[in-house]
Short mmCIF file of C-alpha atoms in Angstrom, two decimals:
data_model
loop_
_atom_site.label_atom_id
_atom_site.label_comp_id
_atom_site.label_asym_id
_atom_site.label_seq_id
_atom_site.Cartn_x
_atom_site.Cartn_y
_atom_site.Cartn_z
CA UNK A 1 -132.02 -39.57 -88.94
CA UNK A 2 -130.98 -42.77 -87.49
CA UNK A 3 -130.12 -44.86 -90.41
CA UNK A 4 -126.36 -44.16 -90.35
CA UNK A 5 -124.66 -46.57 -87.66
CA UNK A 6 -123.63 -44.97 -84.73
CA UNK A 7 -120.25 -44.28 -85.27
CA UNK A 8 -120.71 -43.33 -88.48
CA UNK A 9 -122.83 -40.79 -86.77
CA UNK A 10 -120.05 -39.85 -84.63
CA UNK A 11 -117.39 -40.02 -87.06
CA UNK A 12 -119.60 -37.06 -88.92
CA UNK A 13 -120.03 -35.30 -85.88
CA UNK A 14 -116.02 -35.45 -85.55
CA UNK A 15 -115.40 -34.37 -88.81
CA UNK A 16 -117.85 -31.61 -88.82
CA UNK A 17 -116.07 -30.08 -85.46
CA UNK A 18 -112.95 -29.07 -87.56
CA UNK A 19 -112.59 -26.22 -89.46
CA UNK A 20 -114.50 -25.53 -92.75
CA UNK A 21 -116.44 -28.13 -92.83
CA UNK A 22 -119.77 -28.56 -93.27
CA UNK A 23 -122.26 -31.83 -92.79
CA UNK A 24 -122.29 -32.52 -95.84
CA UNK A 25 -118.95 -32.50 -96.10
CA UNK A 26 -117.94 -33.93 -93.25
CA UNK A 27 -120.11 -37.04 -94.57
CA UNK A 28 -118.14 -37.33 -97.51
CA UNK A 29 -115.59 -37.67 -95.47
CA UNK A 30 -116.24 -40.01 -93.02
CA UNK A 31 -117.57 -42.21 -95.95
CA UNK A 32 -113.77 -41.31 -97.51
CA UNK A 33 -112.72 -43.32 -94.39
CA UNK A 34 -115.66 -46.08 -94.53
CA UNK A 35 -114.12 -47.16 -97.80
CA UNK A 36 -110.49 -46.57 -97.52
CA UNK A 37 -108.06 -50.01 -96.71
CA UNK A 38 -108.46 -50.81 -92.81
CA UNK A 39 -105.24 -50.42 -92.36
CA UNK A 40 -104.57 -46.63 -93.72
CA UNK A 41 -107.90 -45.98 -91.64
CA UNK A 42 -106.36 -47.34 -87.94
CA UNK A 43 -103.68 -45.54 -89.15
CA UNK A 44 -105.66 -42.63 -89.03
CA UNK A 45 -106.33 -43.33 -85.57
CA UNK A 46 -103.32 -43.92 -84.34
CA UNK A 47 -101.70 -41.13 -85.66
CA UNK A 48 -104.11 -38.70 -83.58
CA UNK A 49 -103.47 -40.60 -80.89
CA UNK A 50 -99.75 -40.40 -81.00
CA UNK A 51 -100.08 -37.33 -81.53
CA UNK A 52 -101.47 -35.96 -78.70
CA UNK A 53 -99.54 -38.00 -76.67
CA UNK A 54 -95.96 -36.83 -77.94
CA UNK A 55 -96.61 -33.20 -79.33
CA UNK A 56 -96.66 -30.14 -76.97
CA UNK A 57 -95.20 -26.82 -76.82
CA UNK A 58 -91.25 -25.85 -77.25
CA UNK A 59 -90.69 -24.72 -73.22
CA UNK A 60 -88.79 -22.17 -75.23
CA UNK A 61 -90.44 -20.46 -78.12
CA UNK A 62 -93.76 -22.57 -77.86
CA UNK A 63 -93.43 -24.20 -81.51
CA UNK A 64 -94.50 -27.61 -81.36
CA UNK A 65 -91.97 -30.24 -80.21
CA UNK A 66 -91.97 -33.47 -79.60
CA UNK A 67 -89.83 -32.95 -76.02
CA UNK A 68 -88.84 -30.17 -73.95
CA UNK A 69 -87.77 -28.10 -76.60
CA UNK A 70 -88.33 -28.09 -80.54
CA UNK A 71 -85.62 -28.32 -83.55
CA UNK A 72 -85.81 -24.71 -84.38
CA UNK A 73 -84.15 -24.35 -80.35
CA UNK A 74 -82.76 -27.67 -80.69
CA UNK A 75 -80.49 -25.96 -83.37
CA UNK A 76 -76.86 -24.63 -82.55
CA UNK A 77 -76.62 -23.97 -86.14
CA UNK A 78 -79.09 -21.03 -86.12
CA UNK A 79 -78.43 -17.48 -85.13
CA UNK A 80 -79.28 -16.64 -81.81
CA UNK A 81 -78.51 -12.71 -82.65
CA UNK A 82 -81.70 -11.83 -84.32
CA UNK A 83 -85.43 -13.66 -83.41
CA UNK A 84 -88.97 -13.22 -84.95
CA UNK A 85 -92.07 -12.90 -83.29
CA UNK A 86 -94.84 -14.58 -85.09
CA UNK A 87 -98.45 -15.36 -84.09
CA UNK A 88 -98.73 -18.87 -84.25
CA UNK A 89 -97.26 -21.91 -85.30
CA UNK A 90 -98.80 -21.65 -89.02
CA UNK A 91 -96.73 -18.74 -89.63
CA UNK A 92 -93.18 -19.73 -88.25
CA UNK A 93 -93.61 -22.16 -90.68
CA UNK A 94 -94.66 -20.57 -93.52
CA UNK A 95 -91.44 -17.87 -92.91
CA UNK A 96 -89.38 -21.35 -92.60
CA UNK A 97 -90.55 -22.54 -96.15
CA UNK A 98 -89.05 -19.87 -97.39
CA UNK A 99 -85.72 -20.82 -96.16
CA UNK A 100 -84.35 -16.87 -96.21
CA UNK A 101 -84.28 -16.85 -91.80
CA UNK A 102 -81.76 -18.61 -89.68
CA UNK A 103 -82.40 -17.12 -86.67
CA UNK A 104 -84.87 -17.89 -83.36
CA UNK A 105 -88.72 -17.60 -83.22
CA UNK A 106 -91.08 -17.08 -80.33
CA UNK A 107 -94.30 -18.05 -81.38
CA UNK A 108 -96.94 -15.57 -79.16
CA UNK A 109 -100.24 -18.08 -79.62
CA UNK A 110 -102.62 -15.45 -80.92
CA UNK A 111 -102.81 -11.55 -80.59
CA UNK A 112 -104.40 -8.66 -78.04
CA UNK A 113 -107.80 -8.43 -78.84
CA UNK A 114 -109.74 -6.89 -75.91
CA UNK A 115 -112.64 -7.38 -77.78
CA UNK A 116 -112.52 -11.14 -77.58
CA UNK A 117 -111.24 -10.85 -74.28
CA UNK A 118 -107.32 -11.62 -75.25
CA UNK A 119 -104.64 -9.75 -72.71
CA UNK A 120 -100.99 -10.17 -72.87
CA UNK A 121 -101.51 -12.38 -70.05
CA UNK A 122 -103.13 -14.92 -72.27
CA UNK A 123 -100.38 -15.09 -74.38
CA UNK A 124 -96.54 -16.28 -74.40
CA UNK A 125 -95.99 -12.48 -74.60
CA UNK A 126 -93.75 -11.95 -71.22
CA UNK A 127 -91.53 -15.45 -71.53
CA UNK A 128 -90.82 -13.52 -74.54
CA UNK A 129 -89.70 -10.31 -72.70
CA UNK A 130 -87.85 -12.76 -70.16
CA UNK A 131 -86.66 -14.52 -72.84
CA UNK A 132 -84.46 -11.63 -74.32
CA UNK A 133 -83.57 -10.35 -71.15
CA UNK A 134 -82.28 -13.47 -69.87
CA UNK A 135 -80.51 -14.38 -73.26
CA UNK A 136 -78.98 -10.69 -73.76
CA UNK A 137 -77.48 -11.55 -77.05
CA UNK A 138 -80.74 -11.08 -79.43
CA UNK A 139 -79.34 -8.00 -81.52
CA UNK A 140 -82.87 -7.59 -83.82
CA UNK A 141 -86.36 -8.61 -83.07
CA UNK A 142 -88.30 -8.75 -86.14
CA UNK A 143 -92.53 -8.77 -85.02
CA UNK A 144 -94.22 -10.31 -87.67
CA UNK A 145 -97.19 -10.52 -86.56
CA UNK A 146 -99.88 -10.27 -89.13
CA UNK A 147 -100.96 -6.51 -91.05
CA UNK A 148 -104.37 -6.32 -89.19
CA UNK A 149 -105.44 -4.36 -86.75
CA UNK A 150 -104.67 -6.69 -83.96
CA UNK A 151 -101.84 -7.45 -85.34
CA UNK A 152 -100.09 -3.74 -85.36
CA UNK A 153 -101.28 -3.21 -81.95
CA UNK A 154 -99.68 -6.46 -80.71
CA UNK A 155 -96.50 -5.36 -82.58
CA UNK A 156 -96.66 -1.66 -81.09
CA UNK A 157 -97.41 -3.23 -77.35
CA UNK A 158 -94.23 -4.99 -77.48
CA UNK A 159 -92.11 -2.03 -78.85
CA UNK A 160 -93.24 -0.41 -75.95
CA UNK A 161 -93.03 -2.29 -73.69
CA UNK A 162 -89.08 -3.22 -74.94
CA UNK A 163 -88.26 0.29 -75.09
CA UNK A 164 -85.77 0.34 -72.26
CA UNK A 165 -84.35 -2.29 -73.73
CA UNK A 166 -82.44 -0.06 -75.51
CA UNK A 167 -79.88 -2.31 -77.60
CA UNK A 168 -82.43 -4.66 -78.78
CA UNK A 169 -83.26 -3.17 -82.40
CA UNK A 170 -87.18 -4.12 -82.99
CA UNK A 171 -87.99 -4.08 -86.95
CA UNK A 172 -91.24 -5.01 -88.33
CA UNK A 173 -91.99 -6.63 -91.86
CA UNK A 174 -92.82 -4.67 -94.92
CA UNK A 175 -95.67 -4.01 -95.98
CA UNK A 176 -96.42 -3.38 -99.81
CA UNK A 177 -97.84 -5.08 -103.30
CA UNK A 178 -97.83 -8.69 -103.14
CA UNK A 179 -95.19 -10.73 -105.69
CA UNK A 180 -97.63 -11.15 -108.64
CA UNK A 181 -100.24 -8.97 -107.59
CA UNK A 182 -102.28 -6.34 -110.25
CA UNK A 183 -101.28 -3.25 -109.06
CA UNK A 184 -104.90 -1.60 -109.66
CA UNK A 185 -107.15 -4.40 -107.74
CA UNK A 186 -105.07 -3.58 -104.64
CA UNK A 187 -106.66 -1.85 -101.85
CA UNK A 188 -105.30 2.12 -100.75
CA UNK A 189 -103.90 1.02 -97.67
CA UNK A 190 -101.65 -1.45 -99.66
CA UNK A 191 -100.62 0.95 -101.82
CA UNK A 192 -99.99 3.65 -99.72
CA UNK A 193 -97.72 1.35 -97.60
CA UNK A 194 -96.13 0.26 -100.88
CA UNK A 195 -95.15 3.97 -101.76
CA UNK A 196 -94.48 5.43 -98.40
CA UNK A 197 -92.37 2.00 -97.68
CA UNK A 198 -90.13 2.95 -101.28
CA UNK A 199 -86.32 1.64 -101.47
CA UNK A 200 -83.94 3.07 -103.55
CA UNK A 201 -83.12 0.54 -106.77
CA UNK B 1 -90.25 -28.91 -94.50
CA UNK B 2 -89.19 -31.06 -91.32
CA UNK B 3 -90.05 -28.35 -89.12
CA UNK B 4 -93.30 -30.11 -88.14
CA UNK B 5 -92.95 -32.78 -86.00
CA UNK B 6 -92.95 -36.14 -87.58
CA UNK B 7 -96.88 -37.31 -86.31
CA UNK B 8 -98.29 -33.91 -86.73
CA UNK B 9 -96.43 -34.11 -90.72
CA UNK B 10 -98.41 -37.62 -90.69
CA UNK B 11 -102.27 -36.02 -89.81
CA UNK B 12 -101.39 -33.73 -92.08
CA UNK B 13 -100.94 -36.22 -95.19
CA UNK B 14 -103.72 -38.12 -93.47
CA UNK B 15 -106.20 -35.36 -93.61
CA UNK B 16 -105.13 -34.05 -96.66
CA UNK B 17 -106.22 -37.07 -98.58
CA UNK B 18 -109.69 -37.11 -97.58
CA UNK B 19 -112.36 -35.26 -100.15
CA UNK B 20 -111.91 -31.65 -100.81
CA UNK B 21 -109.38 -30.93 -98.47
CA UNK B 22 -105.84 -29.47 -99.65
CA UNK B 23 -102.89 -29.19 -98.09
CA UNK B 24 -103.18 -25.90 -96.40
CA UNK B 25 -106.82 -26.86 -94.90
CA UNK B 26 -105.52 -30.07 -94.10
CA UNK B 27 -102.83 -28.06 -91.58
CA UNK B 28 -105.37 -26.23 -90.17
CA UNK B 29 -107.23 -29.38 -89.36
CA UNK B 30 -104.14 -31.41 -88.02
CA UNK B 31 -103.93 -28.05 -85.56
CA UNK B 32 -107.52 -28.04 -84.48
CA UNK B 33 -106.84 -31.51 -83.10
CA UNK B 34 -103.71 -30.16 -81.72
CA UNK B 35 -105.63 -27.64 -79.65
CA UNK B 36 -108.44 -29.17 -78.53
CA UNK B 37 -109.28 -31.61 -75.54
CA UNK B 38 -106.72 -34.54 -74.88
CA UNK B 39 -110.24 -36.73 -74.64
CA UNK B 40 -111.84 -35.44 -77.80
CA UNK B 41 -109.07 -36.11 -79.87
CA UNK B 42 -108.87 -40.01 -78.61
CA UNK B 43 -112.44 -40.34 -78.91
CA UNK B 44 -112.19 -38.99 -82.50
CA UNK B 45 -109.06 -41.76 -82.65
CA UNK B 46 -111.30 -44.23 -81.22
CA UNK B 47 -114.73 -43.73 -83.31
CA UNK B 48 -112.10 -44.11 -86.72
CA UNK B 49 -111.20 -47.54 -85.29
CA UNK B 50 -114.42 -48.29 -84.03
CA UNK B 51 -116.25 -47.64 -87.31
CA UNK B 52 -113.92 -49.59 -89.45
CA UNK B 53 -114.27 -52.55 -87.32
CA UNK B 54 -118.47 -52.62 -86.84
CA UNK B 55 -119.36 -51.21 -90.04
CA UNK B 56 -120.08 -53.45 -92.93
CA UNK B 57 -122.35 -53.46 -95.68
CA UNK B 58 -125.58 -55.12 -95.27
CA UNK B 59 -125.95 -58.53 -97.35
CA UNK B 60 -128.98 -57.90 -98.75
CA UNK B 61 -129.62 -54.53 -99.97
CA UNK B 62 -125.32 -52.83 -98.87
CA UNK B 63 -126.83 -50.12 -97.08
CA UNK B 64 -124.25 -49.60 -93.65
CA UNK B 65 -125.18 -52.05 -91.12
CA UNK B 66 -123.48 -52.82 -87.96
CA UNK B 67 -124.56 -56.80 -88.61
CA UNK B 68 -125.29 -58.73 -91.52
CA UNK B 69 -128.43 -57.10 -91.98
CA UNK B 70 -128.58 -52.72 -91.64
CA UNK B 71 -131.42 -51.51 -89.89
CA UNK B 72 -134.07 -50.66 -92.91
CA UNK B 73 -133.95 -54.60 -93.81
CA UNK B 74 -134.69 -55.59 -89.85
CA UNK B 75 -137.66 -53.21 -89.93
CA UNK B 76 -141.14 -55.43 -90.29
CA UNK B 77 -142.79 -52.24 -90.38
CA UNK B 78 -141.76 -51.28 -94.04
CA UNK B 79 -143.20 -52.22 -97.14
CA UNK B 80 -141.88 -55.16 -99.03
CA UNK B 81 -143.90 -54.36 -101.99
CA UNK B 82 -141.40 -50.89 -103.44
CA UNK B 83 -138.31 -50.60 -103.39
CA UNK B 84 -136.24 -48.34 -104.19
CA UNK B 85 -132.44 -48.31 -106.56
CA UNK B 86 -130.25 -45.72 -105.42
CA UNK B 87 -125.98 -45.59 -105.98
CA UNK B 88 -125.10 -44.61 -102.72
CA UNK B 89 -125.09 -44.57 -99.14
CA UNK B 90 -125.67 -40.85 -98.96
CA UNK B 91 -128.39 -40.90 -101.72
CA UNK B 92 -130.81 -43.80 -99.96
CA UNK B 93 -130.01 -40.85 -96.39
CA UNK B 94 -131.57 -38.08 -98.07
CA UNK B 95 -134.20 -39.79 -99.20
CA UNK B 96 -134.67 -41.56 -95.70
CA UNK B 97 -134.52 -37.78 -94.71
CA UNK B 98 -137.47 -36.76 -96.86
CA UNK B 99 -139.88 -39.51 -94.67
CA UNK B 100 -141.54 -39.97 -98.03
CA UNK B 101 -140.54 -43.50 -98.87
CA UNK B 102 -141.27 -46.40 -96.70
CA UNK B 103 -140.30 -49.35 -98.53
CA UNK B 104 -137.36 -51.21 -99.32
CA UNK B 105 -133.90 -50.08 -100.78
CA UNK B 106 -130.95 -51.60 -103.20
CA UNK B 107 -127.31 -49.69 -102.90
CA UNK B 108 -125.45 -50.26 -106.48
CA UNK B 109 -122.52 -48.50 -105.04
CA UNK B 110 -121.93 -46.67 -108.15
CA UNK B 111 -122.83 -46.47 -111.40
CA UNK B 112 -121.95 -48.26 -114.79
CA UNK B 113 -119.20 -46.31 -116.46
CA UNK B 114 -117.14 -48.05 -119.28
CA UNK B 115 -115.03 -44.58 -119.17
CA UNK B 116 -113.71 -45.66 -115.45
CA UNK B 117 -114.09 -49.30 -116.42
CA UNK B 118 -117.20 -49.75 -114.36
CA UNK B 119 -119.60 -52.50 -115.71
CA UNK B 120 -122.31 -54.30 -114.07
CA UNK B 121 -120.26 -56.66 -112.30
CA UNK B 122 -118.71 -54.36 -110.16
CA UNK B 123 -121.58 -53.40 -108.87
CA UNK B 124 -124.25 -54.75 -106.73
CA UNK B 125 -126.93 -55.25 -109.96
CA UNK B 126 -126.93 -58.91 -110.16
CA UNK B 127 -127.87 -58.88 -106.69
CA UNK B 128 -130.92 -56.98 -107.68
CA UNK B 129 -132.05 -59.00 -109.99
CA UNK B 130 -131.54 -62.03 -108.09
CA UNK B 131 -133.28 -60.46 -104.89
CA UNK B 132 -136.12 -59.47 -107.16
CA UNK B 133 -136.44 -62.95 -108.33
CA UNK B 134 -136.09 -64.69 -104.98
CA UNK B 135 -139.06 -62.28 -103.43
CA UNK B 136 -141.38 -62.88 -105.89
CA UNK B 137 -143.29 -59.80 -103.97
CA UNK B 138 -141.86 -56.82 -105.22
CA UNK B 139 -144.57 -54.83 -107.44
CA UNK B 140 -142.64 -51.92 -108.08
CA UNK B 141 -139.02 -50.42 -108.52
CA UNK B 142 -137.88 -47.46 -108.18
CA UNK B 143 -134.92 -46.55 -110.38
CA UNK B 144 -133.60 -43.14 -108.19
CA UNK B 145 -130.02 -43.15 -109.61
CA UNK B 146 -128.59 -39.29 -110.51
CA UNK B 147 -130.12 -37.76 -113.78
CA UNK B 148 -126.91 -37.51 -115.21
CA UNK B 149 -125.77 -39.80 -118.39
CA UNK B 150 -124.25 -42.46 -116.35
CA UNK B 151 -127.36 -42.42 -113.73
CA UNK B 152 -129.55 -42.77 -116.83
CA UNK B 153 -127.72 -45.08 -118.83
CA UNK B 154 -127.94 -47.30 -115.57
CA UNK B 155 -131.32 -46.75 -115.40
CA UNK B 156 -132.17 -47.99 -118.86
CA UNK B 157 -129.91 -51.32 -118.11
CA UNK B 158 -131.70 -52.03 -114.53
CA UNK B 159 -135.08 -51.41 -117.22
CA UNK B 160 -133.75 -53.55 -120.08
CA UNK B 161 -131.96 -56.16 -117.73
CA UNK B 162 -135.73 -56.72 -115.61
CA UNK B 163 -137.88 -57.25 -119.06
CA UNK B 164 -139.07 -61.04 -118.59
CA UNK B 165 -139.97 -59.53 -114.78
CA UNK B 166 -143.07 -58.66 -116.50
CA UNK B 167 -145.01 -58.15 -113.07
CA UNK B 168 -142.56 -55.35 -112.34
CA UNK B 169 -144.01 -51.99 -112.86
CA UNK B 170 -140.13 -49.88 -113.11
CA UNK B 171 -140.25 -46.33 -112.27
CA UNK B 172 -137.47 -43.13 -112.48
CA UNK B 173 -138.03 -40.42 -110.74
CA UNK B 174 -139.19 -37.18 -111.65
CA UNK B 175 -137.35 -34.74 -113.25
CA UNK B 176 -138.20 -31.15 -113.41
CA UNK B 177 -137.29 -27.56 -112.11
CA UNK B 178 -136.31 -28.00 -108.41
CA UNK B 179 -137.89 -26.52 -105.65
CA UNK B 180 -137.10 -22.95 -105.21
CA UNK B 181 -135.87 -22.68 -108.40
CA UNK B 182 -135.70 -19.41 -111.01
CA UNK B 183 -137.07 -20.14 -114.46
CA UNK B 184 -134.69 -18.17 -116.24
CA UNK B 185 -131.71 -19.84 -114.70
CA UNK B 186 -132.57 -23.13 -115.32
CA UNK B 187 -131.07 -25.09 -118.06
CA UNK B 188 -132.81 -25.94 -121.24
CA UNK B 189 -133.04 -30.13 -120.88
CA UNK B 190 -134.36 -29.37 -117.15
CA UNK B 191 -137.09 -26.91 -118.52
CA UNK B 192 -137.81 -29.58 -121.61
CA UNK B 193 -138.71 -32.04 -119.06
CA UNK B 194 -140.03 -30.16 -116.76
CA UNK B 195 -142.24 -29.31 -119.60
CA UNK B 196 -142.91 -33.11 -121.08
CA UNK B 197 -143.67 -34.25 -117.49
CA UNK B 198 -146.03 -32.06 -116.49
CA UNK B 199 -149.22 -32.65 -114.74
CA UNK B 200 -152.07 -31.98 -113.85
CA UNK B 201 -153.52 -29.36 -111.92
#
């Protein structure tokens, strides 16, 4: 089909690289952008390019910053005692939304999965282990990676691998029914976890 | 939330605003671009820009065009004799994509609506009826708006509107069960005309 102008064409093809979206889809969307005011369109533009020119990766807990180091590190008002270990970027802030952690993150960039080829070397998994060696002061590490597979074998790697680390206590988030959720459409392992996981009202 | 850094907050809003995309795809997008290719991401930049300053609508039937005139109107090769009404951009594509129709087209860009305040005038009708009248050589039209009551109410306007065009045979397309298509889940005013349209064998 060569009716669309070219970088209409290419506009599609842009739009149809990103995630969940389809041609027709990423169409719509580029005809979204065909009709929207020039200027909130080379806006559009501009901000992509600004931001991959000023965004990169905290030097520290690799959340995204727009300078050596990000806000969350930037911050002497947060408690360097206790730190989280999340997967990725998504998920430190999702745990930041709720506004219930004031300590440190380190944000890993994925987790092992031999089947797709993913060491520990291919993540920021020992600048974390330097990271609390160096610092000495982190009192609890809480993994929160996500409850799949990967996930609890990422989170077991690095309790073992911390465990002469001795004074570091390394928690991991519970697991149990969701807030809202009908307790007979969750799955076994849910519940199992939810009983075995009991606290005492 | 300022935990995002202020241009990667901005894709996000930016993305988030185009057609079926909420805010939680709209991070995932905003972090696609993050991850991939410095050069992809500028050339995505660039082809937004690009676009919005080559692409216009074509004078004479508002089809895209890169120049006053798109590239179905600068093509000898089709027939000036049919043409064909359609509302949109996307609608005159798939049926380009069909390689059924090789005559002219006419983009309304929308329909008439008095719901959402659309009448005639805010679309490109009177230029349909003028370009009808200045050709003199168009034998037939075909009315391919969508078979929904605004499409059809159109329809009937374009029909009404081109009366005293006696030597204009006006068409609609055909509407029936769609290719593919299960009996029993079709609706009843599909199977009625399917029905009160048929032909024959």
């Amino acid at each position: 089909m060569k009716t669309f102008p070219q970088s209409v064409q290419k506009l599609i093809e842009h739009f149809s690289k990103l995630p969940g979206v389809g041609p027709k889809s990423a169409s719509r969307m580029a005809f979204h952008v065909l009709n929207m005011p020039k200027e909130s369109a080379l806006d559009f533009a501009d901000t992509i390019r600004e931001m991959k020119e000023n965004v990169q990766f905290c030097n520290q807990c690799f959340h995204l910053a727009e300078g050596p180091l990000c806000s969350i590190c930037q911050d002497a008002e947060r408690d360097d005692k206790i730190m989280m270990v999340v997967e990725d970027v998504l998920d430190l802030i999702a745990f930041e939304s709720t506004g219930e952690f004031g300590g440190r993150y380190h944000v890993l960039g994925g987790v092992i999965s031999p089947v797709n080829g993913i060491g520990p070397e291919e993540l920021n998994i020992f600048s974390l282990f330097k990271r609390l060696k160096d610092s000495g002061v982190v009192q609890e590490l809480i993994v929160a990676t996500n409850p799949t597979l990967e996930g609890e074998a990422t989170a077991m790697y690095i309790k073992q691998e911390l465990v002469d680390l001795g004074n570091i206590s390394i928690t991991r988030i519970a697991r149990g029914v969701p807030t809202g959720a009908d307790l007979d459409y969750a799955d076994r392992s849910t519940l199992a976890k939810a009983l075995s996981g009991r606290i005492q009202l």
